[in-house]
Coordinates of C-alpha atoms and ligand atoms in Angstrom, one line a residue:
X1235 CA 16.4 12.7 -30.1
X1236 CA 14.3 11.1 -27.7
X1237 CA 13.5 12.0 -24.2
X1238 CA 15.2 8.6 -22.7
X1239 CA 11.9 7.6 -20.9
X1240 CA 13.0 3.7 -19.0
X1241 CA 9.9 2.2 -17.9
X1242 CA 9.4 -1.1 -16.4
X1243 CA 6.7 -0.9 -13.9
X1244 CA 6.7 -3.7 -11.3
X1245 CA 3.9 -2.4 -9.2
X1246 CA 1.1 -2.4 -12.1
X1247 CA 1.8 -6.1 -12.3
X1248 CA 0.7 -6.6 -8.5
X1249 CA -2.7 -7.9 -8.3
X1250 CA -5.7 -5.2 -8.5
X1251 CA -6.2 -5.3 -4.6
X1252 CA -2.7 -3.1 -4.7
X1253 CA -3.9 -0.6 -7.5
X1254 CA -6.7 1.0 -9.8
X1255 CA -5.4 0.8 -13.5
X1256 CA -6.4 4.2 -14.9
X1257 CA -5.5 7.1 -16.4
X1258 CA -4.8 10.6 -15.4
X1259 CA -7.9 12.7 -16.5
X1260 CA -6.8 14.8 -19.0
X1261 CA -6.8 19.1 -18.7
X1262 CA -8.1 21.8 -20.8
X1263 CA -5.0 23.6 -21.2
X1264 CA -1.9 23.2 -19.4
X1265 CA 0.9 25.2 -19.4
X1266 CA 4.5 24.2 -18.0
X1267 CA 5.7 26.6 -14.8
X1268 CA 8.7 25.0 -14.1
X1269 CA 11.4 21.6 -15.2
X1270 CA 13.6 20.4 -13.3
X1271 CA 16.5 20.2 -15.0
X1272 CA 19.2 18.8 -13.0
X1273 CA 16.9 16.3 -11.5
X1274 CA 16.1 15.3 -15.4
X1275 CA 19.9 14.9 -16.0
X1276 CA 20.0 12.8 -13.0
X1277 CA 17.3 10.6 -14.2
X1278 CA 19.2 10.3 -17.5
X1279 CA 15.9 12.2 -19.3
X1280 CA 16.7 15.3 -22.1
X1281 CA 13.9 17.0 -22.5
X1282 CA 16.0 20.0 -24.3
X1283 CA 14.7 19.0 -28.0
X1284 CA 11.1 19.3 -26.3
X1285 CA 9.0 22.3 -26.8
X1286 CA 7.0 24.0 -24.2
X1287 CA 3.7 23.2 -25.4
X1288 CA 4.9 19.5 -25.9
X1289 CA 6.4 19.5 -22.0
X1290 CA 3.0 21.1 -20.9
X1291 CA 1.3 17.9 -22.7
X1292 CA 3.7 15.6 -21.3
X1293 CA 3.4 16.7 -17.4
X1294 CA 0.0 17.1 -17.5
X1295 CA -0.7 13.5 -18.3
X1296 CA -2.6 14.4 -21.4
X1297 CA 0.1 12.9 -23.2
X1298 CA 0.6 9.4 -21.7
X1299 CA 4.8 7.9 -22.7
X1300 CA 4.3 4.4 -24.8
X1301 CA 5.3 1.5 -22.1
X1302 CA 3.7 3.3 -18.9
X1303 CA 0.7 1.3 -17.3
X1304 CA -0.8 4.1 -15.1
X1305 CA -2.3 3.3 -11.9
X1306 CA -3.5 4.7 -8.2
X1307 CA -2.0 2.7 -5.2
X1308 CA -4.3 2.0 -2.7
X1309 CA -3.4 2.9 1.4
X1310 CA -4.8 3.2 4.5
X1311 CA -3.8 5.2 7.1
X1312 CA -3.5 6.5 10.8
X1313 CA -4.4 10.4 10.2
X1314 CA -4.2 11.8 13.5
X1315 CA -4.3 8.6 15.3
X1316 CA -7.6 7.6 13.2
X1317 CA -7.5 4.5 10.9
X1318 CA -9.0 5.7 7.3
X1319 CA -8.9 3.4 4.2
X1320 CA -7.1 6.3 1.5
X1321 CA -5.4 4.8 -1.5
X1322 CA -4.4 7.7 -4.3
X1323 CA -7.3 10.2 -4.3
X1324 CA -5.6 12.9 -6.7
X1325 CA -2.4 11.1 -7.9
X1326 CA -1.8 8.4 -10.5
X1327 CA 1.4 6.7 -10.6
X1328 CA 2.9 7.2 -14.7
X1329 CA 5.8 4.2 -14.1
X1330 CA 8.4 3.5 -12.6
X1331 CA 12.0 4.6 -14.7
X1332 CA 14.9 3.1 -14.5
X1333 CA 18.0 4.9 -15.1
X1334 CA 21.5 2.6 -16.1
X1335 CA 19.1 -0.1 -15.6
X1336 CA 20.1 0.2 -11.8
X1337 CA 18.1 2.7 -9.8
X1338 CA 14.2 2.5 -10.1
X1339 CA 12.2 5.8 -9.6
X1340 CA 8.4 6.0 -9.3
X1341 CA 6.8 9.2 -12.0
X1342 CA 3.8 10.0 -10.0
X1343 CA 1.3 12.6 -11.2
X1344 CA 0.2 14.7 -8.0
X1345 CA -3.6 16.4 -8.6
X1346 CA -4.1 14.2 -11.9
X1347 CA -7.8 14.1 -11.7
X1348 CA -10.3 11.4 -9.3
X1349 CA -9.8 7.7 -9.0
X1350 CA -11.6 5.3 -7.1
X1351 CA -9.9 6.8 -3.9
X1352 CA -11.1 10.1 -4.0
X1353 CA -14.1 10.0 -1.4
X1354 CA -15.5 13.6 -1.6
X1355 CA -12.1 15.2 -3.1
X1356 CA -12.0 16.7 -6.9
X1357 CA -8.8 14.8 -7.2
X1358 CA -6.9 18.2 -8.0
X1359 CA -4.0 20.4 -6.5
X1360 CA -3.7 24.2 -6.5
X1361 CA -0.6 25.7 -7.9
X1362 CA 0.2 27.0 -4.4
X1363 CA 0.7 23.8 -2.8
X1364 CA 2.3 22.5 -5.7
X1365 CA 5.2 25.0 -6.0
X1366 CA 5.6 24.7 -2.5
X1367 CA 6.3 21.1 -2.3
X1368 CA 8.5 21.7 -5.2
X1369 CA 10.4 24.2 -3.4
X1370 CA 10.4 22.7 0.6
X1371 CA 11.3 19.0 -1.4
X1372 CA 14.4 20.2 -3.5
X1373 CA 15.5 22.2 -0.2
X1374 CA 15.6 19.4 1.7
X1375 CA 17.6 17.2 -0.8
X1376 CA 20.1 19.5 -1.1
X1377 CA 20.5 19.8 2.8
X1378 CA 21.3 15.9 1.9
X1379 CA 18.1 14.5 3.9
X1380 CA 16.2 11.8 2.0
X1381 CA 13.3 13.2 0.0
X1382 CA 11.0 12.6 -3.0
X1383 CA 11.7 15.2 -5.3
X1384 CA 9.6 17.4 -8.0
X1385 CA 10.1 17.3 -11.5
X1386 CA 8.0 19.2 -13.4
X1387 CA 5.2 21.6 -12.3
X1388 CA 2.3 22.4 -15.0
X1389 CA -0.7 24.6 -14.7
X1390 CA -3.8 23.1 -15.6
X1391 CA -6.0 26.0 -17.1
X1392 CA -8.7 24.8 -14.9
X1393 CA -10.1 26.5 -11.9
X1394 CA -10.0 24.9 -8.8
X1395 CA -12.5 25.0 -5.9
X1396 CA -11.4 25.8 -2.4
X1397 CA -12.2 28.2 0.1
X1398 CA -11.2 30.1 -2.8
X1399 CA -11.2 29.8 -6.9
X1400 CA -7.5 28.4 -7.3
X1401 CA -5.5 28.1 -10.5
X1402 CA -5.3 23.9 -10.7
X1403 CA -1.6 22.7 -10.9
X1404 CA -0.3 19.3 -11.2
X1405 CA 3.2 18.1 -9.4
X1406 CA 5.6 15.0 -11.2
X1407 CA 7.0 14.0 -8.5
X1408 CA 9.9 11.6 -8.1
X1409 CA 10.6 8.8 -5.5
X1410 CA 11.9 5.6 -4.6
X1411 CA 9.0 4.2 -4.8
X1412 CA 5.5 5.0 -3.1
X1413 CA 5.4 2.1 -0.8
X1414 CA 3.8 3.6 2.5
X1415 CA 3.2 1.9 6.1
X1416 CA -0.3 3.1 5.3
X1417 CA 0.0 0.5 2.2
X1418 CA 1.1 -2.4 4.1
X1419 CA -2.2 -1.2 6.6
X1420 CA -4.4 -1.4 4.1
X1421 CA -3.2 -5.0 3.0
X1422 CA -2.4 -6.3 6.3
X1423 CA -7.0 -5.2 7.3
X1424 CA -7.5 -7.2 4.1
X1425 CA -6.2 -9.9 6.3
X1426 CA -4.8 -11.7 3.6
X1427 CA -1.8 -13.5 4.1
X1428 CA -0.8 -14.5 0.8
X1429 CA -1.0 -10.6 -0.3
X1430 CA 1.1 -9.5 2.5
X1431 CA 3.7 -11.7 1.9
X1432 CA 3.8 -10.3 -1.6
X1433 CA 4.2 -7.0 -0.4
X1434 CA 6.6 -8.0 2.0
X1435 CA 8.9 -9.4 -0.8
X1436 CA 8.1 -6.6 -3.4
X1437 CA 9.3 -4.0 -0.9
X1438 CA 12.2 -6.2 0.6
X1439 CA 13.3 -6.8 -3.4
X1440 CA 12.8 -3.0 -3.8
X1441 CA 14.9 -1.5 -0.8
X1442 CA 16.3 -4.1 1.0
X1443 CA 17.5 -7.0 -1.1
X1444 CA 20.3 -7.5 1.6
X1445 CA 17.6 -9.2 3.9
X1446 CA 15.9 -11.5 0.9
X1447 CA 16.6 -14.3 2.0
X1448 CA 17.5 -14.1 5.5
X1449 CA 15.4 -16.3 7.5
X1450 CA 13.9 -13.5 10.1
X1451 CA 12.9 -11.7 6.8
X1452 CA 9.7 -9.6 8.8
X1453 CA 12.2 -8.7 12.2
X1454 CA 14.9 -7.3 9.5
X1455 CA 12.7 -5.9 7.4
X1456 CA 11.2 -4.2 11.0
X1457 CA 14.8 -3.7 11.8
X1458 CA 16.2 -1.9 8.7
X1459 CA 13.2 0.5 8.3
X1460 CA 13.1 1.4 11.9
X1461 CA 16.8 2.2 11.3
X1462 CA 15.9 4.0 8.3
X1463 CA 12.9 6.2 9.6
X1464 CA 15.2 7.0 13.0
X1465 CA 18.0 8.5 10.7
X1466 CA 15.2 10.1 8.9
X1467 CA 13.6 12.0 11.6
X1468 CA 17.0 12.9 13.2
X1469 CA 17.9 14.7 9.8
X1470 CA 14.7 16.7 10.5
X1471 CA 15.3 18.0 13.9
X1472 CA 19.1 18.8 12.8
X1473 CA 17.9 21.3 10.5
X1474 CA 14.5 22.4 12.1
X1475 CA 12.6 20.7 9.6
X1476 CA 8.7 20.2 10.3
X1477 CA 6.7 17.6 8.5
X1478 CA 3.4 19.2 9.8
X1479 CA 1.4 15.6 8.8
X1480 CA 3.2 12.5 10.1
X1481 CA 0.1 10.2 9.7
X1482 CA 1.2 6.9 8.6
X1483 CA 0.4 7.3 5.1
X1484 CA 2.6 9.7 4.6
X1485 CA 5.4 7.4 5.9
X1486 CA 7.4 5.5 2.5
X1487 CA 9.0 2.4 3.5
X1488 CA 12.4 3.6 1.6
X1489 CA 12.9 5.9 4.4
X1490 CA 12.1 9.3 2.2
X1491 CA 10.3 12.6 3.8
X1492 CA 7.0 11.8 1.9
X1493 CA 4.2 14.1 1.4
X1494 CA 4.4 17.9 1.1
X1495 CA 1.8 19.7 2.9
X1496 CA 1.9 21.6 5.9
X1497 CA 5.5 21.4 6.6
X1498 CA 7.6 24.0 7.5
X1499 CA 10.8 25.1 8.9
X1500 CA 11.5 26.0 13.1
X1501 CA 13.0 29.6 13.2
X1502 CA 13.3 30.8 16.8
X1503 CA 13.6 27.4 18.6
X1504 CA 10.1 26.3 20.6
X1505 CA 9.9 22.2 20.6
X1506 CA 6.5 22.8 20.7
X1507 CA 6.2 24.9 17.3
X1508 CA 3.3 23.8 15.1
X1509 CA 2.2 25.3 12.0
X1510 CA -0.4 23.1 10.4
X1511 CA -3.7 24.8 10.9
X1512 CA -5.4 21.7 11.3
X1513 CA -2.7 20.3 14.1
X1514 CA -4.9 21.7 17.1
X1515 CA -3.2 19.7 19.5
X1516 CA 0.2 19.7 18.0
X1517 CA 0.6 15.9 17.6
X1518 CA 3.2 16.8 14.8
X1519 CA 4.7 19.1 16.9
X1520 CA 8.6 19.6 16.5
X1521 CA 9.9 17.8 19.8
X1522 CA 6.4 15.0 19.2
X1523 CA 8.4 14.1 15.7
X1524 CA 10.5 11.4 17.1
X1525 CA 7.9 9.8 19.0
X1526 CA 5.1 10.0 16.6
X1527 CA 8.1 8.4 14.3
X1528 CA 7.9 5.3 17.1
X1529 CA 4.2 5.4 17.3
X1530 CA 3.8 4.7 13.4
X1531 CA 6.4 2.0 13.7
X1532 CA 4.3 0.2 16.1
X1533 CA 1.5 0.1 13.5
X1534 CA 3.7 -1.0 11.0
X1535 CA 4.8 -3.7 13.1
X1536 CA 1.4 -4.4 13.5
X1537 CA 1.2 -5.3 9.8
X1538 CA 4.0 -7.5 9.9
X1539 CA 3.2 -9.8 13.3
X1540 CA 1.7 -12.8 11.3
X1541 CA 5.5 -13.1 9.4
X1542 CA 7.1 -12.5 12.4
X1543 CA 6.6 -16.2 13.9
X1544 CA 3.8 -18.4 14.0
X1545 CA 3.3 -17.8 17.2
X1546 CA 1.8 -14.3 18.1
X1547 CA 2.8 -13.9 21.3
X1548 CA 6.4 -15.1 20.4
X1549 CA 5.8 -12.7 17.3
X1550 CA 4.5 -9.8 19.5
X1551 CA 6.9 -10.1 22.0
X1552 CA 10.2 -9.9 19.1
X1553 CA 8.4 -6.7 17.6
X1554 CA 7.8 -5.0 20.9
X1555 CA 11.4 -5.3 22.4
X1556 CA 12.9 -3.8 18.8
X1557 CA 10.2 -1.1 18.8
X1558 CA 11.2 -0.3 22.4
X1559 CA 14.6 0.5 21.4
X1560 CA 13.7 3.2 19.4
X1561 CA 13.8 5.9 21.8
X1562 CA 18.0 4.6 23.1
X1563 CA 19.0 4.4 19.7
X1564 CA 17.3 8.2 18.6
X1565 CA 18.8 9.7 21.6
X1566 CA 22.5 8.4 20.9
X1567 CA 21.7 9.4 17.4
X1568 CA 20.7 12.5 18.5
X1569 CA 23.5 13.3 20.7
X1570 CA 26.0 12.8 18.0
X1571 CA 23.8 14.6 16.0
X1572 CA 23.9 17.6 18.0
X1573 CA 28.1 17.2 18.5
X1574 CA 28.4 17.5 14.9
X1575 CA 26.4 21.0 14.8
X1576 CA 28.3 22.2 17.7
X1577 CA 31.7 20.7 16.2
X1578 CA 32.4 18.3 19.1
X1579 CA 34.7 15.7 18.6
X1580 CA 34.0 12.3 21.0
X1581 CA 32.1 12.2 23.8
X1582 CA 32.6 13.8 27.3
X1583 CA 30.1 13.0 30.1
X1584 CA 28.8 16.6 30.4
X1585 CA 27.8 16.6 26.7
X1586 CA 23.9 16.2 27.9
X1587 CA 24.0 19.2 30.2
X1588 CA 26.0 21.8 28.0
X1589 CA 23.8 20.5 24.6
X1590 CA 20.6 21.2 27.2
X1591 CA 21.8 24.8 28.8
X1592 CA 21.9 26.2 25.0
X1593 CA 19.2 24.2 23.7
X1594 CA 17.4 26.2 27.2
X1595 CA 18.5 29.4 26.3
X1596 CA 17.8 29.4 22.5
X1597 CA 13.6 28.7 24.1
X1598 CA 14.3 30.7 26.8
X1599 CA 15.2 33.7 24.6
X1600 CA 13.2 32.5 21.3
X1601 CA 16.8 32.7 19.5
X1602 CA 16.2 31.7 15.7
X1603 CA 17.3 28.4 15.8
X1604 CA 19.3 28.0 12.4
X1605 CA 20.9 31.3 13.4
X1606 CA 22.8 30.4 16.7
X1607 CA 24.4 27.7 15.3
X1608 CA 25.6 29.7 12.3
X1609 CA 27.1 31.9 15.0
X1610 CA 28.9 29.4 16.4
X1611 CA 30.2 29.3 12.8
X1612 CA 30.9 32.9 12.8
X1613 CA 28.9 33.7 10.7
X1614 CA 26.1 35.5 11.9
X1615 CA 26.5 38.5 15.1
X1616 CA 22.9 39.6 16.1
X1617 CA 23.0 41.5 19.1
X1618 CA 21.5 38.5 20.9
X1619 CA 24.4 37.1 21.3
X1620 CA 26.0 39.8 23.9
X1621 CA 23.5 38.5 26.2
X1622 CA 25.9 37.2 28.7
X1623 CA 24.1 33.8 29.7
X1624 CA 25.0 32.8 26.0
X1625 CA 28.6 34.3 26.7
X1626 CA 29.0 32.1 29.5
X1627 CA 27.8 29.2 27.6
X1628 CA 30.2 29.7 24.9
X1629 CA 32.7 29.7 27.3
X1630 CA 31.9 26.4 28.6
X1631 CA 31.8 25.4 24.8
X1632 CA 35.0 26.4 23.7
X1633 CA 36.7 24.5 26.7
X1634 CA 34.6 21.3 25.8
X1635 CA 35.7 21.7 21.9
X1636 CA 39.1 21.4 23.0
X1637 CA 38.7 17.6 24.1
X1638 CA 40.8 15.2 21.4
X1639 CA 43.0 18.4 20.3
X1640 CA 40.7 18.7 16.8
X1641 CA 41.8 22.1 14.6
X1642 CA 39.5 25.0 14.8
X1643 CA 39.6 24.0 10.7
X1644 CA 38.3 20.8 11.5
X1645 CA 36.1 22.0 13.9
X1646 CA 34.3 24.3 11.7
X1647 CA 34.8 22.0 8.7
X1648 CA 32.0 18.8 11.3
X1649 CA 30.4 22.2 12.1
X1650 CA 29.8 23.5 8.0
X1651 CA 28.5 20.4 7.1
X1652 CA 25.8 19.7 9.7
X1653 CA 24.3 23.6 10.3
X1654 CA 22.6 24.5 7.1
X1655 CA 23.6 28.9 6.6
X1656 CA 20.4 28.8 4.9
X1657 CA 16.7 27.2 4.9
X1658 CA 13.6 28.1 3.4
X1659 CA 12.5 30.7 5.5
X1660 CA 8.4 30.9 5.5
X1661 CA 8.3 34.4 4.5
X1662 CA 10.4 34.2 1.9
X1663 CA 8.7 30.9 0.8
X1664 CA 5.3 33.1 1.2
X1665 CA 6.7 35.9 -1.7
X1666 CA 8.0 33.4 -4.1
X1667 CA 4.6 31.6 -4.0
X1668 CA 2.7 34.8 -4.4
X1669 CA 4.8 36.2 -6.9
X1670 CA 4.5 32.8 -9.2
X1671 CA 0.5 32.6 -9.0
X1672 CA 1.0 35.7 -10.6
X1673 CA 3.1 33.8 -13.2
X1674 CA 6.0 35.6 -12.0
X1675 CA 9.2 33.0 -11.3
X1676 CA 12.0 35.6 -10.5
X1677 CA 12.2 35.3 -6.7
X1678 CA 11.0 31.3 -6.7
X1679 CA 14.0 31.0 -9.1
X1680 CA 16.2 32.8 -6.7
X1681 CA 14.9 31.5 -3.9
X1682 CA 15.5 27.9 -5.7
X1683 CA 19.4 28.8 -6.4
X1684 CA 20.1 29.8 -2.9
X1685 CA 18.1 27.0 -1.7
X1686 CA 20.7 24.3 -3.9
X1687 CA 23.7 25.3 -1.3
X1688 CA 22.7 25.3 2.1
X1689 CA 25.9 24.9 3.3
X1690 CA 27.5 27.4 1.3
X1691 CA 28.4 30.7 2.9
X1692 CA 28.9 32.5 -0.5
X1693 CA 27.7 35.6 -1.7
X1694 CA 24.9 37.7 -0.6
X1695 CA 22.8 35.9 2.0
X1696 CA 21.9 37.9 4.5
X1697 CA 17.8 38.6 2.9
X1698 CA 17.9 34.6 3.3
X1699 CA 18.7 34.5 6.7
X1700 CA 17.3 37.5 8.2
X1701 CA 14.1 36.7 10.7
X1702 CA 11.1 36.6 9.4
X1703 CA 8.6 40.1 9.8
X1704 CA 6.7 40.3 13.3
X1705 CA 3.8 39.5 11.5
X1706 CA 4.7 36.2 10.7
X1707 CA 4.1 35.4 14.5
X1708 CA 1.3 33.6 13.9
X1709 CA 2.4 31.7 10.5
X1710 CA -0.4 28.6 10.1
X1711 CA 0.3 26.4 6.8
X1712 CA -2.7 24.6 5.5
X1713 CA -2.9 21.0 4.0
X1714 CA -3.6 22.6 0.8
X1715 CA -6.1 19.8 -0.4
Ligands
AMP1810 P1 -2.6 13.9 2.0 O1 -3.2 14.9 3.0 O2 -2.1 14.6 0.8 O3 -1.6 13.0 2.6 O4 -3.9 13.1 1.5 C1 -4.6 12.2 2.3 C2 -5.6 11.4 1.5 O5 -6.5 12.3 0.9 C3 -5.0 10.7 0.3 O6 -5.7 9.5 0.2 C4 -5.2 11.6 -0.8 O7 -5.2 11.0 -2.1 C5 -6.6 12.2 -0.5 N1 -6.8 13.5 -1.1 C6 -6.2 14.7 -0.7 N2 -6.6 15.7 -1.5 C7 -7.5 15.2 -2.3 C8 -8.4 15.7 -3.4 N3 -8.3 17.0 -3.7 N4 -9.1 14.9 -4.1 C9 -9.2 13.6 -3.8 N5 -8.5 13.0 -2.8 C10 -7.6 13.8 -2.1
MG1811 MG1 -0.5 11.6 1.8

């Protein structure tokens, strides 16, 4: 029985200004922590004949599948507003598999050793970091938000050096493809024309064949990804979700959250909550997201003004005016967003001022974020919700769900799918991790089950949705590099 391996890897064949060609450096002695199972099934791959040792060889990138043509993409990229040439420093891309000859997914190998784009780095990940993009990334699929997603997580028997001695991990991670605004920066400072039009139509081809052969190809392309990262980013702030790290390499064209590091879920709601240790002036902060989301649009539109028109100030002038309309299409977006979680059906013209009185009193009070709304749901009755601001609120809420006669079942039905009764909870992210680098996988394994139905009330939740100690008051994540 074979494993069902697909590969057919368009982006080796670009030319090598894309792309290194090598391999993944191969480890002493790696040991498989974890498979994705379902995501395997999904990919159409059985690795159920495999043994351990043999999965261990396979995700490590000591043993290299026939028909893969391993290389590192090379990037550029706004980190923290500065322009850096980057490419893959610790990753190597395996191939891209196709499942029912259809759907095309990059197999990337994160912490697989140098390239040519490491600058100072070791080109290795820790296990920490590893099993915690693992864990944040299949969280976030399965509160249906777009996402890469982890596939396999192998220790590599090798030590590696941070501010502490680490036990070296590498991630397989899965996506629709690795194309980043950083990549089309880093072709677009080559200033040549002839290799961004290639990337233009490989990514079109890839994501958007709708717009192949429309005849404003660069404005739609603009367009549809603009679209794309709006919906993207709106997902986010429904569920409390930061990134940590929106620098515009860590922005994929397909409209995926890209990039694992210091992300981390809101719990008592603050727009200004950062965790990343490194954001000192919280430029990824949770209420910055959407605008940072515009800002890295503009530098991709950047990339694309020579396709635009032939004329730049006819070119600039088409890309400013659809980049300006970010901010009125988020805030409908957002607006309807927000409906859904509070179970409002159509619009009424006092939306705005009831959506900003709670969204006041949730800061005002630093009321857990996820919480309130699963209130609403009746489903969770702290004592903070006596307070009798919120009971006047409520009040106003329940006269405003009334509007277009909806069922309190179809009410709660918008409501159940839009307020997640669960999230990954730092702390309990924190003893999972902790436990595992002790190669102990109970509680990630649990935490991974309840994690799978978000927006499932059943069973036993409460140690899932409980806030998080008082000494988590001053949580910082770090970019585990
Ligand atoms: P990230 O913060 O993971 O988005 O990475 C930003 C850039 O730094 C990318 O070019 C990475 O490939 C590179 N990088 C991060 N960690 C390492 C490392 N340990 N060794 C080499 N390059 C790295
Ligand atoms: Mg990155």
């Amino acid at each position: 029985m074979t494993i069902g391996w697909h590969f057919d890897n368009t982006y080796s064949k670009l030319s090598n200004t894309f792309k290194e060609n090598i391999k993944p450096t191969p480890v002493h002695d790696p040991e498989l922590v974890i498979l994705n199972e379902e995501l395997a099934s999904t990919l159409n791959l059985n690795f159920s004949k495999t043994d351990k040792k043999k999965l261990a060889e396979i995700f490590s990138g000591n043993s290299i599948p026939e028909e893969t043509n391993t290389i590192a993409q090379a990037y550029a990229g706004h980190q923290f507003g500065h322009f850096t040439m980057l490419g893959d420093g610790r990753a190597v891309l395996l191939g891209e598999h196709l499942v029912n000859n259809e759907n095309r997914f990059d197999i990337q190998f994160k912490g697989s050793g140098r390239t040519s784009f490491s600058r100072g780095g070791d080109g290795r990940a820790a296990l920490g970091p590893m099993l915690r993009e693992y864990i944040i990334s299949e969280a976030i699929h399965s509160l249906n938000i777009p996402t890469t997603r982890s596939l396999a997580v192998v220790k590599t028997g090798e030590k590696v050096v941070r501010e502490n001695l680490l036990q070296g991990a590498i991630l397989t991670r899965v996506a629709s493809s690795h194309v980043r605004v950083g990549t089309f920066q880093y072709i677009a400072a080559t200033q040549n024309i002839e290799n961004l039009n290639t990337l233009v139509d490989y990514t079109i081809n890839r994501h958007y064949p709708e717009i192949k052969n429309s005849k404003s190809k660069a404005l739609d392309f603009l367009n549809l990804v603009m679209e794309k990262q709006c919906q993207l980013v709106i997902n986010w702030m429904r569920v409390g979700f930061i990134h940590g790290v929106m620098n515009t390499d860590n922005m994929a064209i397909s409209g995926e959250t890209i990039d694992y590091g210091p992300c981390a879920f809101m719990n008592n709601y603050d727009p200004k909550t950062v965790f990343s240790s490194i954001d000192k002036f919280g430029r990824y902060a949770f209420s910055n997201q959407p605008p940072i989301t515009k800002w890295n649009l503009a530098r991709f539109a950047e990339c694309l003004i020579p396709l635009i028109d032939k004329n730049e100030d006819n070119a600039i002038k088409l890309a400013t005016d659809l980049i300006d309309n970010f901010q009125n299409i988020y805030e409908d977006k957002w607006l309807n967003m927000i409906r859904d979680k509070l179970g409002l059906f159509g619009e009424d013209k006092n939306d705005k001022n009831l959506i900003n009185e709670l969204f006041d009193w949730m800061e005002k009070n630093k009321v857990d974020y996820t919480n309130t709304f699963c209130h609403l749901m009746n489903i969770n009755s702290d004592e903070v919700y006596k307070n009798k601001d919120f009971i006047n609120w409520k009040n106003k809420w329940k006269k405003r769900s009334k509007l277009n006669n909806p069922t309190k079942e179809k009410q709660i039905e918008l409501m159940k799918k839009n307020n997640p009764v669960v999230i990954p909870r730092n702390h309990k992210v924190e003893e999972a991790l902790d436990e595992a680098d002790k190669g102990n996988l109970d509680k990630m394994n649990k935490l991974l089950n309840v994690l799978r139905y978000p927006y499932s009330n059943n069973g036993n939740l409460y140690e899932f949705q409980k806030l998080p100690p008082a000494s988590e008051k001053n949580y910082k994540t770090f970019c585990g590099t």
